[in-house]
Coordinates of N, CA and C in Angstrom, one line a residue:
M236 N 86.4 -18.6 -24.6 CA 85.2 -17.9 -24.9 C 85.3 -16.4 -24.8
G237 N 84.7 -15.8 -25.7 CA 84.8 -14.4 -25.7 C 83.8 -13.7 -24.7
S238 N 84.1 -12.5 -24.4 CA 83.2 -11.8 -23.5 C 82.0 -11.4 -24.2
R239 N 80.9 -11.4 -23.5 CA 79.6 -11.0 -24.0 C 79.4 -9.6 -23.5
R240 N 79.1 -8.8 -24.4 CA 78.7 -7.4 -24.0 C 77.2 -7.3 -24.1
S241 N 76.8 -6.5 -23.1 CA 75.3 -6.4 -23.1 C 74.9 -5.3 -24.1
N242 N 74.0 -5.6 -24.9 CA 73.5 -4.7 -25.9 C 72.5 -3.7 -25.3
P243 N 72.8 -2.4 -25.3 CA 71.8 -1.5 -24.7 C 70.5 -1.5 -25.3
R244 N 70.4 -2.0 -26.6 CA 69.1 -2.0 -27.2 C 68.4 -3.3 -27.1
A245 N 69.0 -4.2 -26.4 CA 68.3 -5.5 -26.2 C 67.1 -5.3 -25.4
G246 N 65.9 -5.9 -25.8 CA 64.7 -5.8 -25.1 C 63.9 -4.5 -25.3
A247 N 64.5 -3.6 -26.1 CA 63.8 -2.4 -26.4 C 62.8 -2.6 -27.5
R248 N 61.7 -1.8 -27.5 CA 60.6 -1.9 -28.4 C 60.6 -0.7 -29.3
K249 N 60.1 -0.8 -30.4 CA 60.0 0.3 -31.3 C 58.6 1.0 -31.1
S250 N 58.6 2.2 -30.9 CA 57.3 2.9 -30.7 C 56.7 3.2 -32.0
S251 N 55.5 3.8 -32.0 CA 54.8 4.1 -33.3 C 55.5 5.2 -34.0
I252 N 56.3 6.0 -33.4 CA 56.9 7.1 -34.1 C 58.4 6.7 -34.5
G253 N 58.7 5.5 -34.3 CA 60.0 5.0 -34.7 C 61.1 5.1 -33.7
E254 N 60.9 5.6 -32.5 CA 61.9 5.7 -31.5 C 61.9 4.4 -30.7
L255 N 63.1 4.1 -30.1 CA 63.2 2.9 -29.3 C 62.8 3.3 -27.9
T256 N 62.0 2.5 -27.3 CA 61.5 2.7 -25.9 C 61.9 1.5 -25.1
R257 N 62.1 1.7 -23.8 CA 62.4 0.6 -22.9 C 61.1 -0.1 -22.4
P258 N 61.1 -1.4 -22.1 CA 59.9 -2.1 -21.6 C 59.6 -1.5 -20.2
A259 N 58.3 -1.4 -19.9 CA 57.9 -0.9 -18.6 C 58.3 -1.9 -17.5
S260 N 58.9 -1.3 -16.4 CA 59.3 -2.1 -15.3 C 58.2 -2.3 -14.4
A261 N 58.3 -3.3 -13.4 CA 57.2 -3.6 -12.5 C 56.9 -2.4 -11.6
S262 N 58.0 -1.6 -11.2 CA 57.7 -0.5 -10.3 C 57.1 0.7 -11.1
A263 N 57.3 0.8 -12.4 CA 56.7 1.8 -13.2 C 55.2 1.5 -13.3
L264 N 54.8 0.2 -13.4 CA 53.4 -0.2 -13.5 C 52.7 -0.1 -12.1
A265 N 53.4 -0.3 -11.1 CA 52.9 -0.4 -9.7 C 52.3 1.0 -9.3
V266 N 53.0 2.1 -9.7 CA 52.6 3.4 -9.3 C 51.2 3.8 -9.8
P267 N 50.9 3.6 -11.1 CA 49.5 3.9 -11.6 C 48.5 3.0 -11.0
A268 N 48.9 1.7 -10.8 CA 47.9 0.7 -10.2 C 47.6 1.1 -8.8
L269 N 48.6 1.5 -8.1 CA 48.4 1.9 -6.7 C 47.5 3.2 -6.6
L270 N 47.7 4.1 -7.5 CA 46.9 5.3 -7.6 C 45.4 5.0 -7.9
A271 N 45.2 4.0 -8.8 CA 43.9 3.6 -9.2 C 43.2 3.0 -8.0
V272 N 43.9 2.1 -7.3 CA 43.3 1.5 -6.1 C 43.0 2.5 -5.1
L273 N 43.9 3.5 -4.8 CA 43.6 4.5 -3.9 C 42.4 5.4 -4.3
A274 N 42.3 5.7 -5.5 CA 41.1 6.4 -6.0 C 39.8 5.7 -5.8
L275 N 39.8 4.4 -6.0 CA 38.6 3.6 -5.7 C 38.3 3.5 -4.3
L276 N 39.3 3.4 -3.4 CA 39.0 3.4 -2.0 C 38.4 4.8 -1.5
V277 N 39.0 5.9 -2.0 CA 38.5 7.2 -1.6 C 37.0 7.4 -2.2
A278 N 36.8 6.9 -3.4 CA 35.4 7.0 -3.9 C 34.4 6.2 -3.2
G279 N 34.9 5.0 -2.7 CA 34.0 4.1 -1.9 C 33.7 4.6 -0.5
C280 N 34.5 5.5 0.0 CA 34.3 5.9 1.4 C 33.3 7.1 1.3
G281 N 32.1 6.9 1.6 CA 31.1 8.0 1.6 C 30.6 8.2 2.9
V282 N 29.4 8.7 3.0 CA 28.7 8.9 4.3 C 28.4 7.6 4.9
E283 N 28.7 7.5 6.2 CA 28.4 6.2 6.9 C 27.0 6.1 7.3
D284 N 26.2 7.1 7.3 CA 24.9 7.1 7.8 C 23.9 6.7 6.6
H285 N 23.6 5.4 6.5 CA 22.8 4.9 5.5 C 21.4 4.7 6.1
A286 N 20.4 5.4 5.5 CA 19.0 5.3 6.1 C 18.5 3.9 5.7
N287 N 18.1 3.2 6.8 CA 17.5 1.8 6.6 C 16.1 1.9 7.2
E288 N 15.2 2.6 6.4 CA 13.9 2.8 6.9 C 13.2 1.4 7.0
P289 N 12.4 1.2 8.1 CA 11.7 0.0 8.2 C 10.6 0.0 7.1
R290 N 10.2 -1.3 6.7 CA 9.2 -1.4 5.8 C 7.9 -1.0 6.4
P291 N 7.0 -0.4 5.6 CA 5.7 0.1 6.1 C 4.8 -1.1 6.6
Q292 N 4.0 -0.8 7.5 CA 3.0 -1.8 8.1 C 2.0 -2.0 7.0
P293 N 1.6 -3.2 6.8 CA 0.4 -3.5 5.9 C -0.8 -2.9 6.6
P294 N -1.8 -2.5 5.8 CA -3.0 -1.9 6.3 C -3.7 -2.8 7.3
T295 N -4.2 -2.3 8.3 CA -5.0 -3.0 9.3 C -6.5 -3.1 8.8
R296 N -7.0 -4.3 8.8 CA -8.4 -4.4 8.4 C -9.4 -4.3 9.5
V297 N -10.5 -3.5 9.2 CA -11.5 -3.4 10.2 C -12.8 -3.6 9.5
S298 N -13.7 -4.5 10.0 CA -15.0 -4.8 9.5 C -16.0 -3.9 10.0
V299 N -16.9 -3.4 9.1 CA -17.9 -2.4 9.5 C -19.2 -3.0 8.9
S300 N -20.3 -3.0 9.8 CA -21.6 -3.4 9.2 C -22.6 -2.3 9.6
V301 N -23.4 -2.0 8.7 CA -24.4 -0.9 8.9 C -25.8 -1.7 8.9
S302 N -26.5 -1.7 10.0 CA -27.8 -2.3 10.1 C -28.8 -1.2 10.3
E303 N -30.1 -1.6 10.5 CA -31.2 -0.7 10.6 C -31.1 0.2 11.9
D304 N -30.4 -0.4 12.9 CA -30.4 0.4 14.2 C -29.0 0.8 14.6
K305 N -27.9 0.2 14.1 CA -26.6 0.6 14.6 C -25.5 0.3 13.6
V306 N -24.3 0.9 13.8 CA -23.1 0.6 13.0 C -22.2 -0.2 14.0
T307 N -21.7 -1.3 13.4 CA -20.9 -2.2 14.2 C -19.5 -2.2 13.6
V308 N -18.4 -2.1 14.5 CA -17.0 -2.1 14.1 C -16.3 -3.2 14.8
D309 N -15.5 -4.0 14.0 CA -14.8 -5.1 14.6 C -13.4 -5.2 14.0
P310 N -12.4 -5.1 14.7 CA -12.2 -4.8 16.1 C -12.5 -3.3 16.4
R311 N -12.8 -3.0 17.6 CA -13.1 -1.6 18.0 C -11.9 -0.9 18.4
R312 N -10.8 -1.6 18.7 CA -9.5 -1.0 19.0 C -8.4 -1.6 18.2
V313 N -7.6 -0.8 17.5 CA -6.5 -1.3 16.7 C -5.2 -0.5 17.1
A314 N -4.1 -1.2 16.8 CA -2.7 -0.6 17.0 C -2.4 -0.3 18.5
F315 N -2.8 -1.3 19.3 CA -2.4 -1.3 20.7 C -1.4 -2.4 21.0
G316 N -0.9 -3.0 20.0 CA 0.0 -4.1 20.2 C 0.0 -4.9 18.8
P317 N 0.8 -5.9 18.8 CA 0.8 -6.7 17.5 C -0.6 -7.2 17.2
E318 N -0.9 -7.0 15.9 CA -2.2 -7.5 15.4 C -2.2 -9.0 15.3
P319 N -3.1 -9.7 16.0 CA -3.1 -11.2 15.9 C -3.4 -11.7 14.5
T320 N -4.2 -11.0 13.7 CA -4.6 -11.4 12.4 C -3.7 -10.8 11.3
Q321 N -2.7 -10.1 11.7 CA -2.0 -9.3 10.7 C -1.0 -10.2 9.9
Q322 N -0.4 -11.2 10.5 CA 0.6 -12.0 9.8 C 0.0 -13.1 8.9
I323 N 0.7 -13.4 7.8 CA 0.3 -14.5 7.0 C 0.6 -15.8 7.7
P324 N -0.1 -16.9 7.5 CA 0.1 -18.1 8.3 C 1.5 -18.6 8.4
Q325 N 2.3 -18.5 7.4 CA 3.7 -19.1 7.5 C 4.6 -18.2 8.5
N326 N 4.1 -17.0 8.8 CA 4.9 -16.1 9.7 C 4.3 -16.0 11.0
R327 N 3.3 -16.8 11.4 CA 2.6 -16.6 12.6 C 3.4 -16.7 13.9
D328 N 4.5 -17.4 13.8 CA 5.4 -17.5 15.0 C 6.5 -16.5 15.1
A329 N 6.6 -15.7 14.0 CA 7.7 -14.7 14.0 C 7.1 -13.4 14.6
G330 N 8.0 -12.7 15.3 CA 7.6 -11.5 16.0 C 7.4 -10.4 15.0
Q331 N 6.6 -9.4 15.4 CA 6.4 -8.3 14.5 C 7.2 -7.1 15.1
P332 N 8.3 -6.7 14.4 CA 9.1 -5.7 15.0 C 8.4 -4.3 15.0
P333 N 8.4 -3.6 16.2 CA 7.7 -2.3 16.2 C 8.5 -1.3 15.4
V334 N 7.7 -0.3 15.0 CA 8.3 0.9 14.3 C 8.1 2.1 15.1
R335 N 9.1 2.9 15.3 CA 9.0 4.1 16.0 C 8.6 5.2 15.0
S336 N 7.3 5.5 15.0 CA 6.8 6.4 14.0 C 5.5 7.1 14.5
R337 N 5.4 8.3 14.1 CA 4.1 9.0 14.4 C 3.2 9.1 13.2
E338 N 3.5 8.3 12.2 CA 2.7 8.3 11.0 C 1.3 7.7 11.3
P339 N 0.4 8.2 10.5 CA -1.0 7.6 10.7 C -1.0 6.1 10.3
L340 N -2.0 5.4 10.9 CA -2.2 4.0 10.6 C -3.1 3.9 9.4
D341 N -2.6 3.1 8.4 CA -3.4 2.8 7.3 C -4.5 1.7 7.7
V342 N -5.7 2.1 7.6 CA -6.8 1.2 7.9 C -7.7 1.0 6.7
V343 N -8.0 -0.3 6.4 CA -8.9 -0.6 5.4 C -10.2 -1.0 6.1
L344 N -11.2 -0.2 5.8 CA -12.5 -0.4 6.4 C -13.3 -1.2 5.3
V345 N -13.7 -2.4 5.7 CA -14.5 -3.2 4.8 C -15.9 -3.2 5.3
A346 N -16.8 -2.4 4.6 CA -18.2 -2.2 5.1 C -19.2 -2.9 4.4
A347 N -20.2 -3.3 5.1 CA -21.4 -4.0 4.5 C -22.6 -3.2 4.9
N348 N -23.4 -2.8 3.9 CA -24.7 -2.1 4.2 C -25.8 -3.1 4.2
L349 N -26.3 -3.4 5.4 CA -27.4 -4.4 5.6 C -28.8 -3.8 5.5
T350 N -28.9 -2.5 5.1 CA -30.2 -1.8 5.0 C -30.6 -1.7 3.6
D351 N -31.9 -1.2 3.4 CA -32.4 -1.0 2.1 C -32.2 0.4 1.6
T352 N -31.3 1.2 2.2 CA -31.1 2.5 1.9 C -29.6 2.8 1.5
E353 N -29.4 3.5 0.4 CA -28.0 3.8 0.1 C -27.5 4.8 1.1
S354 N -26.2 4.7 1.4 CA -25.6 5.6 2.3 C -24.1 5.8 2.0
R355 N -23.4 6.5 2.9 CA -21.9 6.6 2.8 C -21.4 6.4 4.2
L356 N -20.2 5.7 4.2 CA -19.6 5.5 5.5 C -18.8 6.7 5.8
R357 N -18.9 7.2 7.0 CA -18.2 8.4 7.5 C -17.4 8.1 8.7
V358 N -16.1 8.5 8.7 CA -15.2 8.3 9.8 C -14.8 9.7 10.2
R359 N -15.1 10.0 11.5 CA -14.7 11.4 12.0 C -13.9 11.3 13.3
G360 N -12.8 12.0 13.3 CA -12.0 12.1 14.5 C -11.7 13.6 14.7
R361 N -10.9 13.9 15.8 CA -10.6 15.2 16.1 C -9.7 15.9 15.0
R362 N -8.8 15.1 14.5 CA -7.8 15.7 13.5 C -8.1 15.3 12.1
R363 N -8.9 14.3 11.9 CA -9.0 13.7 10.5 C -10.4 13.1 10.3
S364 N -10.9 13.3 9.1 CA -12.2 12.6 8.8 C -12.1 12.1 7.4
A365 N -13.0 11.1 7.1 CA -13.0 10.6 5.7 C -14.4 10.1 5.4
T366 N -14.8 10.1 4.2 CA -16.1 9.7 3.7 C -15.9 8.8 2.5
S367 N -16.7 7.7 2.5 CA -16.5 6.7 1.5 C -17.4 7.1 0.3
P368 N -17.1 6.5 -0.9 CA -18.0 6.6 -2.0 C -19.4 6.0 -1.6
A369 N -20.3 6.0 -2.5 CA -21.6 5.4 -2.2 C -21.6 4.0 -1.7
L370 N -22.2 3.8 -0.6 CA -22.4 2.4 0.0 C -23.8 2.0 -0.4
V371 N -23.9 1.2 -1.5 CA -25.3 0.9 -2.0 C -26.0 0.0 -1.0
A372 N -27.4 0.1 -1.1 CA -28.2 -0.8 -0.3 C -27.9 -2.2 -0.5
N373 N -27.8 -2.9 0.6 CA -27.4 -4.4 0.6 C -26.1 -4.7 -0.1
G374 N -25.2 -3.7 -0.1 CA -23.9 -3.9 -0.8 C -22.8 -3.7 0.1
N375 N -21.6 -3.7 -0.4 CA -20.4 -3.6 0.4 C -19.4 -2.7 -0.3
I376 N -18.4 -2.3 0.4 CA -17.4 -1.4 -0.1 C -16.1 -1.5 0.8
S377 N -15.0 -1.2 0.2 CA -13.7 -1.1 0.9 C -13.2 0.4 0.9
M378 N -12.7 0.9 2.0 CA -12.3 2.2 2.0 C -11.0 2.3 2.8
L379 N -10.0 2.9 2.2 CA -8.7 3.1 2.9 C -8.6 4.4 3.5
A380 N -8.2 4.5 4.8 CA -8.1 5.8 5.5 C -6.8 5.7 6.3
A381 N -6.1 6.8 6.3 CA -4.9 7.0 7.1 C -5.3 7.7 8.4
L382 N -5.3 7.0 9.5 CA -5.9 7.5 10.7 C -4.8 7.7 11.8
P383 N -4.5 8.9 12.2 CA -3.6 9.1 13.3 C -4.2 8.5 14.6
T384 N -3.3 8.4 15.7 CA -3.8 7.9 17.0 C -4.9 8.8 17.4
G385 N -6.0 8.2 17.9 CA -7.2 8.9 18.4 C -8.4 8.1 18.4
I386 N -9.5 8.7 18.7 CA -10.8 8.1 18.8 C -11.7 8.6 17.6
Y387 N -12.3 7.7 16.9 CA -13.1 8.0 15.7 C -14.5 7.5 15.8
E388 N -15.4 8.3 15.3 CA -16.8 7.9 15.2 C -17.1 7.4 13.8
V389 N -17.6 6.2 13.7 CA -17.9 5.6 12.4 C -19.4 5.6 12.3
S390 N -19.9 6.3 11.2 CA -21.4 6.4 11.1 C -21.8 6.2 9.6
A391 N -23.1 6.1 9.5 CA -23.7 6.0 8.1 C -24.2 7.4 7.8
A392 N -23.8 8.0 6.8 CA -24.0 9.5 6.5 C -25.5 9.8 6.3
N393 N -26.3 9.0 5.6 CA -27.7 9.3 5.3 C -28.7 8.6 6.2
L394 N -28.2 8.0 7.2 CA -29.1 7.2 8.1 C -29.0 7.8 9.5
P395 N -29.7 8.9 9.9 CA -29.6 9.6 11.1 C -30.1 8.7 12.3
D396 N -31.0 7.8 12.1 CA -31.5 7.0 13.2 C -30.5 5.8 13.6
V397 N -29.5 5.6 12.8 CA -28.5 4.5 13.1 C -27.5 5.0 14.0
E398 N -27.3 4.3 15.1 CA -26.3 4.7 16.2 C -24.9 4.4 15.7
P399 N -24.0 5.4 15.8 CA -22.7 5.3 15.3 C -21.8 4.4 16.2
A400 N -20.7 3.9 15.7 CA -19.8 3.1 16.5 C -18.5 3.9 16.7
T401 N -17.7 3.4 17.6 CA -16.4 4.1 18.0 C -15.3 3.1 17.6
L402 N -14.3 3.7 16.9 CA -13.1 3.0 16.6 C -11.9 3.8 17.2
T403 N -11.1 3.1 18.0 CA -9.9 3.7 18.7 C -8.7 3.2 18.0
V404 N -7.8 4.1 17.6 CA -6.5 3.8 17.0 C -5.4 4.2 18.0
G405 N -4.6 3.2 18.3 CA -3.5 3.3 19.2 C -2.2 3.8 18.6
P406 N -1.2 3.9 19.3 CA 0.1 4.4 18.8 C 1.0 3.3 18.2
Y407 N 0.7 2.1 18.4 CA 1.6 1.0 18.1 C 1.6 0.8 16.5
R408 N 2.8 0.7 16.0 CA 3.0 0.4 14.5 C 4.0 -0.7 14.4
T409 N 3.8 -1.6 13.4 CA 4.8 -2.6 13.2 C 5.3 -2.6 11.8
S410 N 6.5 -3.2 11.6 CA 7.1 -3.2 10.3 C 6.6 -4.5 9.7
S411 N 6.6 -4.5 8.4 CA 6.2 -5.8 7.6 C 7.4 -6.5 7.2
E412 N 8.6 -6.3 7.8 CA 9.8 -6.9 7.3 C 9.8 -8.4 7.4
N413 N 9.0 -9.0 8.4 CA 8.9 -10.4 8.5 C 7.9 -11.1 7.6
D414 N 7.1 -10.3 7.0 CA 6.1 -10.8 6.1 C 6.7 -10.9 4.7
V415 N 7.3 -12.1 4.4 CA 8.1 -12.3 3.2 C 7.2 -12.3 1.9
L416 N 6.0 -12.5 2.0 CA 5.2 -12.6 0.7 C 4.5 -11.3 0.4
L417 N 4.8 -10.2 1.1 CA 4.2 -8.9 0.8 C 5.1 -8.2 -0.2
P418 N 4.6 -7.4 -1.0 CA 5.4 -6.6 -2.0 C 6.3 -5.6 -1.3

């Protein structure tokens, strides 16, 4: 048998300009791949401090009724601990995680005017006050107010003979992260 000589052009490919090129070796491909992986790793390493803000507390509901002689608020104290009526029924056994925040408490005042006189609901505190749109005679209204911690007087604006009520807002805030059916 004759000796076989290796052909230097064996396995070579013809490039688009007509020159012969050698096939890429595994080590030649590994270097660009390694650089691409390294670039992805460097790009993925960003700031480690990712803000994970707690979900906001759903508004606390407060019922207000305006009668001929006085304004009644129920409950008279809010945000002094977990709200017993805050959670939806399927989450009633789940704890409400507290939020460390100095943000005002969102309060929905649901008011009923039990008099024959149109009025406006007025909420006044040391740092904040709010007035509702017209509260028609024998009608009702909902009013959203952002109330910081403090004591508020809830009154009927056009009814001077009606005794105002007191609403106290505490510092406790909860996250709604356990309330799965909230938006």
